[in-house]
Amino acid sequence: ICNGFDSPYTIGELLALHDTYSETGGAPDVVMVQGDPRSAMEGCEYARSVGAKLIHLEAGLRSWEAALPEEGIRRHIDAHADLLLCPSKAAAVNARVSADGRQALVDVVGQTGLDALRVVKDEPGAFARAVAEFHKLTGLDISSGEGGVLLTIHRAARADDWRAVAAVVRSVIAGAGELPVVWPVHPRIEAKAQADVERLERRERMH
């Protein structure tokens, strides 16, 4: 479909979008996609194929690692979006570079992740429920103020390479010192290396 992203999965999802909107009476005028997952690329290509305006939420973010699929996706979407909604001023600079003279609008609207945390924080009883659930899952009491380290690994470029995963885990454990490390294991890692994950879980300070 577009530079390096012409996989059967993408083509299938794009066709599914066409079918969905055909059943509901026609294509939309505007399509909004968020971030840099494969589904955002599919939404981008769908918008282009039907002539809809494209909005990119979390536009302008960069890892500057060309080998990461997500980097190519976010740059591609930014290069075609009509409205680029950025989480920061630095991201807005990147978005304007990607717009490259097109009549695209760029605005700084903040970070959706922080917005979600603020909503939870302001919801009555939400923090207490989160503390209780965290204790149930890990056995750790984060309300004690002792602190800890939360590790997540989910991007395909690393999650699909067990040696890379192991290197990240070892590095985090070493840097955490005596602090407990909590690692919610992504399903794609667990499915590929269940035995190794179980051995890591048995280590001290790994939950």
mmCIF file with all atom_site columns, N, CA, C and O in Angstrom, residues 105-124:
data_model
loop_
_atom_site.group_PDB
_atom_site.id
_atom_site.type_symbol
_atom_site.label_atom_id
_atom_site.label_alt_id
_atom_site.label_comp_id
_atom_site.label_asym_id
_atom_site.label_entity_id
_atom_site.label_seq_id
_atom_site.pdbx_PDB_ins_code
_atom_site.Cartn_x
_atom_site.Cartn_y
_atom_site.Cartn_z
_atom_site.occupancy
_atom_site.B_iso_or_equiv
_atom_site.pdbx_formal_charge
_atom_site.auth_seq_id
_atom_site.auth_comp_id
_atom_site.auth_asym_id
_atom_site.auth_atom_id
_atom_site.pdbx_PDB_model_num
ATOM 1  N N  . LEU A 1 105 ? -2.327  21.964 9.310  1.00 0.00 ? 105 LEU A N  1
ATOM 2  C CA . LEU A 1 105 ? -2.395  22.700 10.567 1.00 0.00 ? 105 LEU A CA 1
ATOM 3  C C  . LEU A 1 105 ? -1.674  21.915 11.654 1.00 0.00 ? 105 LEU A C  1
ATOM 4  O O  . LEU A 1 105 ? -1.834  20.695 11.763 1.00 0.00 ? 105 LEU A O  1
ATOM 5  N N  . VAL A 1 106 ? -0.893  22.618 12.463 1.00 0.00 ? 106 VAL A N  1
ATOM 6  C CA . VAL A 1 106 ? -0.141  21.993 13.553 1.00 0.00 ? 106 VAL A CA 1
ATOM 7  C C  . VAL A 1 106 ? -0.521  22.694 14.851 1.00 0.00 ? 106 VAL A C  1
ATOM 8  O O  . VAL A 1 106 ? -0.506  23.924 14.938 1.00 0.00 ? 106 VAL A O  1
ATOM 9  N N  . ASP A 1 107 ? -0.855  21.893 15.880 1.00 0.00 ? 107 ASP A N  1
ATOM 10 C CA . ASP A 1 107 ? -1.241  22.480 17.172 1.00 0.00 ? 107 ASP A CA 1
ATOM 11 C C  . ASP A 1 107 ? -0.705  21.616 18.301 1.00 0.00 ? 107 ASP A C  1
ATOM 12 O O  . ASP A 1 107 ? -0.558  20.400 18.151 1.00 0.00 ? 107 ASP A O  1
ATOM 13 N N  . VAL A 1 108 ? -0.385  22.252 19.430 1.00 0.00 ? 108 VAL A N  1
ATOM 14 C CA . VAL A 1 108 ? 0.077   21.536 20.626 1.00 0.00 ? 108 VAL A CA 1
ATOM 15 C C  . VAL A 1 108 ? -1.109  21.375 21.569 1.00 0.00 ? 108 VAL A C  1
ATOM 16 O O  . VAL A 1 108 ? -1.681  22.368 22.027 1.00 0.00 ? 108 VAL A O  1
ATOM 17 N N  . VAL A 1 109 ? -1.498  20.121 21.849 1.00 0.00 ? 109 VAL A N  1
ATOM 18 C CA . VAL A 1 109 ? -2.700  19.860 22.637 1.00 0.00 ? 109 VAL A CA 1
ATOM 19 C C  . VAL A 1 109 ? -2.415  19.090 23.925 1.00 0.00 ? 109 VAL A C  1
ATOM 20 O O  . VAL A 1 109 ? -3.326  18.824 24.709 1.00 0.00 ? 109 VAL A O  1
ATOM 21 N N  . GLY A 1 110 ? -1.162  18.685 24.152 1.00 0.00 ? 110 GLY A N  1
ATOM 22 C CA . GLY A 1 110 ? -0.830  17.946 25.373 1.00 0.00 ? 110 GLY A CA 1
ATOM 23 C C  . GLY A 1 110 ? -0.770  16.447 25.149 1.00 0.00 ? 110 GLY A C  1
ATOM 24 O O  . GLY A 1 110 ? -0.996  15.952 24.041 1.00 0.00 ? 110 GLY A O  1
ATOM 25 N N  . GLN A 1 111 ? -0.458  15.723 26.221 1.00 0.00 ? 111 GLN A N  1
ATOM 26 C CA . GLN A 1 111 ? -0.250  14.278 26.141 1.00 0.00 ? 111 GLN A CA 1
ATOM 27 C C  . GLN A 1 111 ? -1.483  13.524 26.625 1.00 0.00 ? 111 GLN A C  1
ATOM 28 O O  . GLN A 1 111 ? -1.957  13.732 27.742 1.00 0.00 ? 111 GLN A O  1
ATOM 29 N N  . THR A 1 112 ? -1.974  12.636 25.788 1.00 0.00 ? 112 THR A N  1
ATOM 30 C CA . THR A 1 112 ? -3.182  11.882 26.132 1.00 0.00 ? 112 THR A CA 1
ATOM 31 C C  . THR A 1 112 ? -2.944  10.949 27.317 1.00 0.00 ? 112 THR A C  1
ATOM 32 O O  . THR A 1 112 ? -3.862  10.699 28.101 1.00 0.00 ? 112 THR A O  1
ATOM 33 N N  . GLY A 1 113 ? -1.719  10.426 27.459 1.00 0.00 ? 113 GLY A N  1
ATOM 34 C CA . GLY A 1 113 ? -1.415  9.564  28.599 1.00 0.00 ? 113 GLY A CA 1
ATOM 35 C C  . GLY A 1 113 ? -1.546  10.303 29.916 1.00 0.00 ? 113 GLY A C  1
ATOM 36 O O  . GLY A 1 113 ? -2.126  9.785  30.889 1.00 0.00 ? 113 GLY A O  1
ATOM 37 N N  . LEU A 1 114 ? -1.019  11.527 29.968 1.00 0.00 ? 114 LEU A N  1
ATOM 38 C CA . LEU A 1 114 ? -1.133  12.340 31.181 1.00 0.00 ? 114 LEU A CA 1
ATOM 39 C C  . LEU A 1 114 ? -2.580  12.741 31.433 1.00 0.00 ? 114 LEU A C  1
ATOM 40 O O  . LEU A 1 114 ? -3.028  12.795 32.583 1.00 0.00 ? 114 LEU A O  1
ATOM 41 N N  . ASP A 1 115 ? -3.311  13.014 30.370 1.00 0.00 ? 115 ASP A N  1
ATOM 42 C CA . ASP A 1 115 ? -4.732  13.347 30.524 1.00 0.00 ? 115 ASP A CA 1
ATOM 43 C C  . ASP A 1 115 ? -5.490  12.189 31.175 1.00 0.00 ? 115 ASP A C  1
ATOM 44 O O  . ASP A 1 115 ? -6.329  12.392 32.059 1.00 0.00 ? 115 ASP A O  1
ATOM 45 N N  . ALA A 1 116 ? -5.172  10.962 30.729 1.00 0.00 ? 116 ALA A N  1
ATOM 46 C CA . ALA A 1 116 ? -5.835  9.785  31.295 1.00 0.00 ? 116 ALA A CA 1
ATOM 47 C C  . ALA A 1 116 ? -5.496  9.622  32.772 1.00 0.00 ? 116 ALA A C  1
ATOM 48 O O  . ALA A 1 116 ? -6.363  9.281  33.593 1.00 0.00 ? 116 ALA A O  1
ATOM 49 N N  . LEU A 1 117 ? -4.231  9.871  33.134 1.00 0.00 ? 117 LEU A N  1
ATOM 50 C CA . LEU A 1 117 ? -3.836  9.772  34.542 1.00 0.00 ? 117 LEU A CA 1
ATOM 51 C C  . LEU A 1 117 ? -4.553  10.808 35.393 1.00 0.00 ? 117 LEU A C  1
ATOM 52 O O  . LEU A 1 117 ? -4.947  10.526 36.525 1.00 0.00 ? 117 LEU A O  1
ATOM 53 N N  . ARG A 1 118 ? -4.713  11.999 34.841 1.00 0.00 ? 118 ARG A N  1
ATOM 54 C CA . ARG A 1 118 ? -5.412  13.046 35.600 1.00 0.00 ? 118 ARG A CA 1
ATOM 55 C C  . ARG A 1 118 ? -6.868  12.667 35.841 1.00 0.00 ? 118 ARG A C  1
ATOM 56 O O  . ARG A 1 118 ? -7.422  12.935 36.905 1.00 0.00 ? 118 ARG A O  1
ATOM 57 N N  . VAL A 1 119 ? -7.488  12.057 34.855 1.00 0.00 ? 119 VAL A N  1
ATOM 58 C CA . VAL A 1 119 ? -8.884  11.625 35.012 1.00 0.00 ? 119 VAL A CA 1
ATOM 59 C C  . VAL A 1 119 ? -8.993  10.600 36.137 1.00 0.00 ? 119 VAL A C  1
ATOM 60 O O  . VAL A 1 119 ? -9.878  10.674 36.997 1.00 0.00 ? 119 VAL A O  1
ATOM 61 N N  . VAL A 1 120 ? -8.080  9.619  36.121 1.00 0.00 ? 120 VAL A N  1
ATOM 62 C CA . VAL A 1 120 ? -8.090  8.588  37.165 1.00 0.00 ? 120 VAL A CA 1
ATOM 63 C C  . VAL A 1 120 ? -7.798  9.206  38.527 1.00 0.00 ? 120 VAL A C  1
ATOM 64 O O  . VAL A 1 120 ? -8.428  8.860  39.535 1.00 0.00 ? 120 VAL A O  1
ATOM 65 N N  . LYS A 1 121 ? -6.836  10.107 38.566 1.00 0.00 ? 121 LYS A N  1
ATOM 66 C CA . LYS A 1 121 ? -6.445  10.752 39.824 1.00 0.00 ? 121 LYS A CA 1
ATOM 67 C C  . LYS A 1 121 ? -7.612  11.501 40.458 1.00 0.00 ? 121 LYS A C  1
ATOM 68 O O  . LYS A 1 121 ? -7.784  11.503 41.679 1.00 0.00 ? 121 LYS A O  1
ATOM 69 N N  . ASP A 1 122 ? -8.420  12.142 39.629 1.00 0.00 ? 122 ASP A N  1
ATOM 70 C CA . ASP A 1 122 ? -9.528  12.955 40.136 1.00 0.00 ? 122 ASP A CA 1
ATOM 71 C C  . ASP A 1 122 ? -10.789 12.142 40.414 1.00 0.00 ? 122 ASP A C  1
ATOM 72 O O  . ASP A 1 122 ? -11.733 12.653 41.009 1.00 0.00 ? 122 ASP A O  1
ATOM 73 N N  . GLU A 1 123 ? -10.808 10.888 39.994 1.00 0.00 ? 123 GLU A N  1
ATOM 74 C CA . GLU A 1 123 ? -11.989 10.057 40.222 1.00 0.00 ? 123 GLU A CA 1
ATOM 75 C C  . GLU A 1 123 ? -11.988 9.562  41.663 1.00 0.00 ? 123 GLU A C  1
ATOM 76 O O  . GLU A 1 123 ? -11.003 8.971  42.118 1.00 0.00 ? 123 GLU A O  1
ATOM 77 N N  . PRO A 1 124 ? -13.055 9.770  42.417 1.00 0.00 ? 124 PRO A N  1
ATOM 78 C CA . PRO A 1 124 ? -13.104 9.350  43.817 1.00 0.00 ? 124 PRO A CA 1
ATOM 79 C C  . PRO A 1 124 ? -12.821 7.857  43.986 1.00 0.00 ? 124 PRO A C  1
ATOM 80 O O  . PRO A 1 124 ? -13.439 7.014  43.330 1.00 0.00 ? 124 PRO A O  1
#
